[in-house]
Short mmCIF file of the N, C-alpha and C atoms (twelve columns), coordinates in Angstrom:
data_MODEL
# 
_entry.id   MODEL 
# 
loop_
_atom_site.group_PDB 
_atom_site.id 
_atom_site.type_symbol 
_atom_site.label_atom_id 
_atom_site.label_alt_id 
_atom_site.label_comp_id 
_atom_site.label_asym_id 
_atom_site.label_seq_id 
_atom_site.Cartn_x 
_atom_site.Cartn_y 
_atom_site.Cartn_z 
_atom_site.pdbx_PDB_model_num 
ATOM 1   N N  . ALA A 1  -11.891 11.661  -11.888 1 
ATOM 2   C CA . ALA A 1  -12.644 11.210  -10.674 1 
ATOM 3   C C  . ALA A 1  -12.773 9.715   -10.627 1 
ATOM 4   N N  . SER A 2  -12.844 9.193   -9.452  1 
ATOM 5   C CA . SER A 2  -12.834 7.680   -9.269  1 
ATOM 6   C C  . SER A 2  -14.302 7.277   -8.983  1 
ATOM 7   N N  . ALA A 3  -14.598 6.044   -9.274  1 
ATOM 8   C CA . ALA A 3  -15.817 5.469   -9.031  1 
ATOM 9   C C  . ALA A 3  -15.934 5.057   -7.608  1 
ATOM 10  N N  . ALA A 4  -14.838 4.949   -6.896  1 
ATOM 11  C CA . ALA A 4  -14.887 4.558   -5.475  1 
ATOM 12  C C  . ALA A 4  -15.155 5.738   -4.613  1 
ATOM 13  N N  . LEU A 5  -15.720 5.526   -3.504  1 
ATOM 14  C CA . LEU A 5  -16.055 6.619   -2.467  1 
ATOM 15  C C  . LEU A 5  -14.668 7.011   -1.820  1 
ATOM 16  N N  . PRO A 6  -14.397 8.340   -1.762  1 
ATOM 17  C CA . PRO A 6  -13.155 8.712   -1.087  1 
ATOM 18  C C  . PRO A 6  -13.024 8.107   0.260   1 
ATOM 19  N N  . GLY A 7  -11.890 7.588   0.503   1 
ATOM 20  C CA . GLY A 7  -11.581 6.993   1.792   1 
ATOM 21  C C  . GLY A 7  -12.168 5.618   2.056   1 
ATOM 22  N N  . LEU A 8  -12.922 5.124   1.147   1 
ATOM 23  C CA . LEU A 8  -13.623 3.849   1.277   1 
ATOM 24  C C  . LEU A 8  -13.180 2.983   0.092   1 
ATOM 25  N N  . PHE A 9  -12.230 2.081   0.333   1 
ATOM 26  C CA . PHE A 9  -11.658 1.274   -0.699  1 
ATOM 27  C C  . PHE A 9  -11.096 2.056   -1.881  1 
ATOM 28  N N  . PRO A 10 -10.185 2.970   -1.661  1 
ATOM 29  C CA . PRO A 10 -9.585  3.731   -2.738  1 
ATOM 30  C C  . PRO A 10 -8.953  2.872   -3.782  1 
ATOM 31  N N  . PRO A 11 -8.923  3.273   -5.022  1 
ATOM 32  C CA . PRO A 11 -8.235  2.496   -6.100  1 
ATOM 33  C C  . PRO A 11 -6.701  2.482   -5.939  1 
ATOM 34  N N  . ILE A 12 -6.111  1.359   -6.336  1 
ATOM 35  C CA . ILE A 12 -4.698  1.284   -6.528  1 
ATOM 36  C C  . ILE A 12 -4.423  1.222   -8.032  1 
ATOM 37  N N  . ARG A 13 -3.559  2.188   -8.456  1 
ATOM 38  C CA . ARG A 13 -3.285  2.238   -9.968  1 
ATOM 39  C C  . ARG A 13 -1.878  1.867   -10.273 1 
ATOM 40  N N  . HIS A 14 -1.695  1.372   -11.476 1 
ATOM 41  C CA . HIS A 14 -0.364  1.084   -12.029 1 
ATOM 42  C C  . HIS A 14 -0.421  1.563   -13.439 1 
ATOM 43  N N  . ASP A 15 0.517   2.362   -13.837 1 
ATOM 44  C CA . ASP A 15 0.565   2.949   -15.196 1 
ATOM 45  C C  . ASP A 15 -0.758  3.659   -15.558 1 
ATOM 46  N N  . GLY A 16 -1.357  4.329   -14.595 1 
ATOM 47  C CA . GLY A 16 -2.566  5.022   -14.803 1 
ATOM 48  C C  . GLY A 16 -3.870  4.321   -14.769 1 
ATOM 49  N N  . ARG A 17 -3.827  3.041   -14.760 1 
ATOM 50  C CA . ARG A 17 -5.090  2.193   -14.707 1 
ATOM 51  C C  . ARG A 17 -5.273  1.595   -13.392 1 
ATOM 52  N N  . VAL A 18 -6.537  1.438   -13.016 1 
ATOM 53  C CA . VAL A 18 -6.955  0.836   -11.795 1 
ATOM 54  C C  . VAL A 18 -6.677  -0.603  -11.881 1 
ATOM 55  N N  . VAL A 19 -5.888  -1.244  -10.922 1 
ATOM 56  C CA . VAL A 19 -5.524  -2.621  -10.859 1 
ATOM 57  C C  . VAL A 19 -6.130  -3.315  -9.680  1 
ATOM 58  N N  . SER A 20 -6.525  -2.555  -8.645  1 
ATOM 59  C CA . SER A 20 -7.059  -3.105  -7.477  1 
ATOM 60  C C  . SER A 20 -7.677  -2.019  -6.593  1 
ATOM 61  N N  . TYR A 21 -8.075  -2.443  -5.378  1 
ATOM 62  C CA . TYR A 21 -8.563  -1.418  -4.450  1 
ATOM 63  C C  . TYR A 21 -7.997  -1.739  -3.029  1 
ATOM 64  N N  . VAL A 22 -7.887  -0.707  -2.264  1 
ATOM 65  C CA . VAL A 22 -7.345  -0.731  -0.848  1 
ATOM 66  C C  . VAL A 22 -8.357  -1.591  -0.066  1 
ATOM 67  N N  . THR A 23 -7.806  -2.589  0.684   1 
ATOM 68  C CA . THR A 23 -8.733  -3.386  1.521   1 
ATOM 69  C C  . THR A 23 -8.525  -2.979  2.968   1 
ATOM 70  N N  . SER A 24 -7.421  -2.349  3.312   1 
ATOM 71  C CA . SER A 24 -7.053  -1.925  4.686   1 
ATOM 72  C C  . SER A 24 -5.955  -0.923  4.663   1 
ATOM 73  N N  . ALA A 25 -5.983  -0.024  5.585   1 
ATOM 74  C CA . ALA A 25 -4.845  0.946   5.645   1 
ATOM 75  C C  . ALA A 25 -4.773  1.548   7.061   1 
ATOM 76  N N  . GLY A 26 -3.541  1.955   7.413   1 
ATOM 77  C CA . GLY A 26 -3.357  2.581   8.692   1 
ATOM 78  C C  . GLY A 26 -1.965  3.164   8.720   1 
ATOM 79  N N  . TYR A 27 -1.570  3.667   9.844   1 
ATOM 80  C CA . TYR A 27 -0.198  4.219   10.029  1 
ATOM 81  C C  . TYR A 27 0.658   3.275   10.761  1 
ATOM 82  N N  . GLY A 28 1.837   3.021   10.255  1 
ATOM 83  C CA . GLY A 28 2.836   2.122   10.862  1 
ATOM 84  C C  . GLY A 28 3.806   2.890   11.697  1 
ATOM 85  N N  . TYR A 29 3.480   2.978   12.993  1 
ATOM 86  C CA . TYR A 29 4.310   3.795   13.917  1 
ATOM 87  C C  . TYR A 29 5.754   3.243   13.907  1 
ATOM 88  N N  . SER A 30 5.944   1.951   13.832  1 
ATOM 89  C CA . SER A 30 7.329   1.434   13.997  1 
ATOM 90  C C  . SER A 30 8.149   1.671   12.737  1 
ATOM 91  N N  . ILE A 31 7.480   2.009   11.542  1 
ATOM 92  C CA . ILE A 31 8.245   2.333   10.337  1 
ATOM 93  C C  . ILE A 31 8.106   3.821   9.973   1 
ATOM 94  N N  . GLY A 32 7.156   4.524   10.636  1 
ATOM 95  C CA . GLY A 32 7.058   5.957   10.395  1 
ATOM 96  C C  . GLY A 32 6.398   6.346   9.055   1 
ATOM 97  N N  . ARG A 33 5.510   5.468   8.610   1 
ATOM 98  C CA . ARG A 33 4.776   5.824   7.378   1 
ATOM 99  C C  . ARG A 33 3.482   5.038   7.257   1 
ATOM 100 N N  . GLY A 34 2.713   5.424   6.291   1 
ATOM 101 C CA . GLY A 34 1.414   4.682   6.036   1 
ATOM 102 C C  . GLY A 34 1.665   3.312   5.441   1 
ATOM 103 N N  . ILE A 35 0.687   2.437   5.841   1 
ATOM 104 C CA . ILE A 35 0.674   1.085   5.297   1 
ATOM 105 C C  . ILE A 35 -0.699  0.854   4.639   1 
ATOM 106 N N  . VAL A 36 -0.620  0.367   3.415   1 
ATOM 107 C CA . VAL A 36 -1.912  0.075   2.688   1 
ATOM 108 C C  . VAL A 36 -1.837  -1.385  2.179   1 
ATOM 109 N N  . TYR A 37 -2.998  -2.143  2.382   1 
ATOM 110 C CA . TYR A 37 -3.125  -3.440  1.916   1 
ATOM 111 C C  . TYR A 37 -4.130  -3.544  0.724   1 
ATOM 112 N N  . GLY A 38 -3.851  -4.349  -0.241  1 
ATOM 113 C CA . GLY A 38 -4.699  -4.563  -1.307  1 
ATOM 114 C C  . GLY A 38 -4.293  -5.851  -2.061  1 
ATOM 115 N N  . TYR A 39 -5.157  -6.504  -2.719  1 
ATOM 116 C CA . TYR A 39 -4.802  -7.629  -3.507  1 
ATOM 117 C C  . TYR A 39 -4.433  -7.120  -4.914  1 
ATOM 118 N N  . LEU A 40 -3.159  -7.459  -5.335  1 
ATOM 119 C CA . LEU A 40 -2.671  -7.039  -6.621  1 
ATOM 120 C C  . LEU A 40 -2.585  -8.219  -7.590  1 
ATOM 121 N N  . PRO A 41 -2.795  -7.950  -8.895  1 
ATOM 122 C CA . PRO A 41 -2.465  -8.983  -9.848  1 
ATOM 123 C C  . PRO A 41 -1.002  -9.575  -9.613  1 
ATOM 124 N N  . ALA A 42 -0.818  -10.839 -9.845  1 
ATOM 125 C CA . ALA A 42 0.428   -11.514 -9.555  1 
ATOM 126 C C  . ALA A 42 1.642   -10.837 -10.256 1 
ATOM 127 N N  . GLU A 43 1.438   -10.272 -11.452 1 
ATOM 128 C CA . GLU A 43 2.512   -9.648  -12.067 1 
ATOM 129 C C  . GLU A 43 2.920   -8.338  -11.523 1 
ATOM 130 N N  . LEU A 44 2.150   -7.793  -10.659 1 
ATOM 131 C CA . LEU A 44 2.407   -6.481  -9.983  1 
ATOM 132 C C  . LEU A 44 2.875   -6.665  -8.496  1 
ATOM 133 N N  . ALA A 45 2.773   -7.898  -7.998  1 
ATOM 134 C CA . ALA A 45 3.002   -8.170  -6.562  1 
ATOM 135 C C  . ALA A 45 4.381   -8.339  -6.100  1 
ATOM 136 N N  . ALA A 46 5.339   -8.096  -7.028  1 
ATOM 137 C CA . ALA A 46 6.791   -8.213  -6.696  1 
ATOM 138 C C  . ALA A 46 7.217   -7.029  -5.892  1 
ATOM 139 N N  . GLU A 47 8.015   -7.303  -4.900  1 
ATOM 140 C CA . GLU A 47 8.602   -6.289  -3.991  1 
ATOM 141 C C  . GLU A 47 9.298   -5.245  -4.906  1 
ATOM 142 N N  . GLY A 48 9.012   -3.935  -4.591  1 
ATOM 143 C CA . GLY A 48 9.677   -2.897  -5.311  1 
ATOM 144 C C  . GLY A 48 8.794   -2.306  -6.492  1 
ATOM 145 N N  . THR A 49 7.713   -2.990  -6.835  1 
ATOM 146 C CA . THR A 49 6.843   -2.400  -7.888  1 
ATOM 147 C C  . THR A 49 6.184   -1.106  -7.418  1 
ATOM 148 N N  . LYS A 50 6.279   -0.111  -8.261  1 
ATOM 149 C CA . LYS A 50 5.685   1.201   -7.955  1 
ATOM 150 C C  . LYS A 50 4.188   1.194   -8.408  1 
ATOM 151 N N  . VAL A 51 3.365   1.701   -7.454  1 
ATOM 152 C CA . VAL A 51 1.979   1.849   -7.736  1 
ATOM 153 C C  . VAL A 51 1.483   3.203   -7.202  1 
ATOM 154 N N  . GLU A 52 0.253   3.595   -7.366  1 
ATOM 155 C CA . GLU A 52 -0.308  4.806   -6.820  1 
ATOM 156 C C  . GLU A 52 -1.530  4.458   -6.110  1 
ATOM 157 N N  . VAL A 53 -1.874  5.110   -5.029  1 
ATOM 158 C CA . VAL A 53 -3.101  4.979   -4.264  1 
ATOM 159 C C  . VAL A 53 -3.894  6.285   -4.424  1 
ATOM 160 N N  . GLU A 54 -5.034  6.170   -4.958  1 
ATOM 161 C CA . GLU A 54 -5.831  7.403   -5.131  1 
ATOM 162 C C  . GLU A 54 -6.670  7.664   -3.833  1 
ATOM 163 N N  . TYR A 55 -6.413  8.844   -3.238  1 
ATOM 164 C CA . TYR A 55 -7.017  9.208   -2.003  1 
ATOM 165 C C  . TYR A 55 -7.581  10.640  -2.080  1 
ATOM 166 N N  . PHE A 56 -8.830  10.813  -1.973  1 
ATOM 167 C CA . PHE A 56 -9.446  12.152  -2.109  1 
ATOM 168 C C  . PHE A 56 -8.912  12.920  -3.258  1 
ATOM 169 N N  . ASP A 57 -8.970  12.357  -4.445  1 
ATOM 170 C CA . ASP A 57 -8.508  12.973  -5.694  1 
ATOM 171 C C  . ASP A 57 -7.114  13.329  -5.745  1 
ATOM 172 N N  . GLU A 58 -6.292  12.672  -4.890  1 
ATOM 173 C CA . GLU A 58 -4.794  12.831  -4.976  1 
ATOM 174 C C  . GLU A 58 -4.289  11.405  -5.120  1 
ATOM 175 N N  . ARG A 59 -3.275  11.331  -6.016  1 
ATOM 176 C CA . ARG A 59 -2.522  10.062  -6.242  1 
ATOM 177 C C  . ARG A 59 -1.213  10.074  -5.425  1 
ATOM 178 N N  . LEU A 60 -1.160  9.126   -4.523  1 
ATOM 179 C CA . LEU A 60 -0.007  8.962   -3.661  1 
ATOM 180 C C  . LEU A 60 0.870   7.882   -4.125  1 
ATOM 181 N N  . GLU A 61 2.175   8.141   -4.265  1 
ATOM 182 C CA . GLU A 61 3.074   7.100   -4.688  1 
ATOM 183 C C  . GLU A 61 3.191   6.001   -3.573  1 
ATOM 184 N N  . ALA A 62 3.270   4.767   -4.054  1 
ATOM 185 C CA . ALA A 62 3.529   3.651   -3.086  1 
ATOM 186 C C  . ALA A 62 4.447   2.595   -3.721  1 
ATOM 187 N N  . THR A 63 5.031   1.816   -2.931  1 
ATOM 188 C CA . THR A 63 5.918   0.781   -3.320  1 
ATOM 189 C C  . THR A 63 5.576   -0.536  -2.640  1 
ATOM 190 N N  . VAL A 64 5.440   -1.616  -3.460  1 
ATOM 191 C CA . VAL A 64 5.038   -2.922  -2.993  1 
ATOM 192 C C  . VAL A 64 6.264   -3.385  -2.065  1 
ATOM 193 N N  . ALA A 65 5.882   -3.815  -0.835  1 
ATOM 194 C CA . ALA A 65 6.942   -4.305  0.052   1 
ATOM 195 C C  . ALA A 65 6.479   -5.696  0.623   1 
ATOM 196 N N  . SER A 66 7.466   -6.462  0.944   1 
ATOM 197 C CA . SER A 66 7.099   -7.728  1.614   1 
ATOM 198 C C  . SER A 66 7.182   -7.618  3.145   1 
ATOM 199 N N  . GLU A 67 6.474   -8.527  3.753   1 
ATOM 200 C CA . GLU A 67 6.412   -8.491  5.240   1 
ATOM 201 C C  . GLU A 67 7.392   -9.368  5.884   1 
ATOM 202 N N  . PRO A 68 7.799   -9.084  7.141   1 
ATOM 203 C CA . PRO A 68 7.317   -7.936  7.984   1 
ATOM 204 C C  . PRO A 68 7.936   -6.709  7.539   1 
ATOM 205 N N  . LEU A 69 7.266   -5.597  7.671   1 
ATOM 206 C CA . LEU A 69 7.763   -4.259  7.292   1 
ATOM 207 C C  . LEU A 69 8.784   -3.726  8.236   1 
ATOM 208 N N  . PHE A 70 8.844   -4.246  9.408   1 
ATOM 209 C CA . PHE A 70 9.796   -3.829  10.383  1 
ATOM 210 C C  . PHE A 70 10.504  -5.055  11.047  1 
ATOM 211 N N  . ASP A 71 11.785  -4.994  11.194  1 
ATOM 212 C CA . ASP A 71 12.515  -5.973  11.921  1 
ATOM 213 C C  . ASP A 71 12.359  -7.387  11.347  1 
ATOM 214 N N  . PRO A 72 12.717  -7.616  10.098  1 
ATOM 215 C CA . PRO A 72 12.512  -8.871  9.462   1 
ATOM 216 C C  . PRO A 72 13.294  -10.056 10.133  1 
ATOM 217 N N  . LYS A 73 14.362  -9.801  10.873  1 
ATOM 218 C CA . LYS A 73 15.091  -10.841 11.529  1 
ATOM 219 C C  . LYS A 73 14.705  -11.101 12.931  1 
ATOM 220 N N  . GLY A 74 13.669  -10.315 13.410  1 
ATOM 221 C CA . GLY A 74 13.153  -10.536 14.749  1 
ATOM 222 C C  . GLY A 74 14.123  -10.038 15.841  1 
ATOM 223 N N  . GLU A 75 15.071  -9.126  15.499  1 
ATOM 224 C CA . GLU A 75 16.051  -8.717  16.471  1 
ATOM 225 C C  . GLU A 75 15.397  -7.879  17.571  1 
ATOM 226 N N  . ARG A 76 14.417  -7.064  17.199  1 
ATOM 227 C CA . ARG A 76 13.805  -6.218  18.185  1 
ATOM 228 C C  . ARG A 76 13.093  -7.094  19.270  1 
ATOM 229 N N  . LEU A 77 12.440  -8.131  18.822  1 
ATOM 230 C CA . LEU A 77 11.719  -9.051  19.688  1 
ATOM 231 C C  . LEU A 77 12.724  -9.677  20.735  1 
ATOM 232 N N  . ARG A 78 13.926  -9.988  20.268  1 
ATOM 233 C CA . ARG A 78 14.987  -10.701 21.116  1 
ATOM 234 C C  . ARG A 78 15.767  -9.667  21.995  1 
ATOM 235 N N  . ALA A 79 15.528  -8.396  21.868  1 
ATOM 236 C CA . ALA A 79 16.338  -7.437  22.572  1 
ATOM 237 C C  . ALA A 79 15.932  -7.397  24.058  1 
# 
């Protein structure tokens, strides 16, 4: 069980230990999946790092990504 309230700043884990907490989350319609924001220790903030987000006693796999999450070259904007 987590010390955090379910749905309210859920823990972010790496190798089973809590390393941070979710600060914001939502669904990214343009990428078709959930997006979670949280401050990670610098050594875990590299793109591609695997983490888990604990949500209602379930651990969901997540991968650190750099922004923008959609259309990094701005091609959609120019279309």
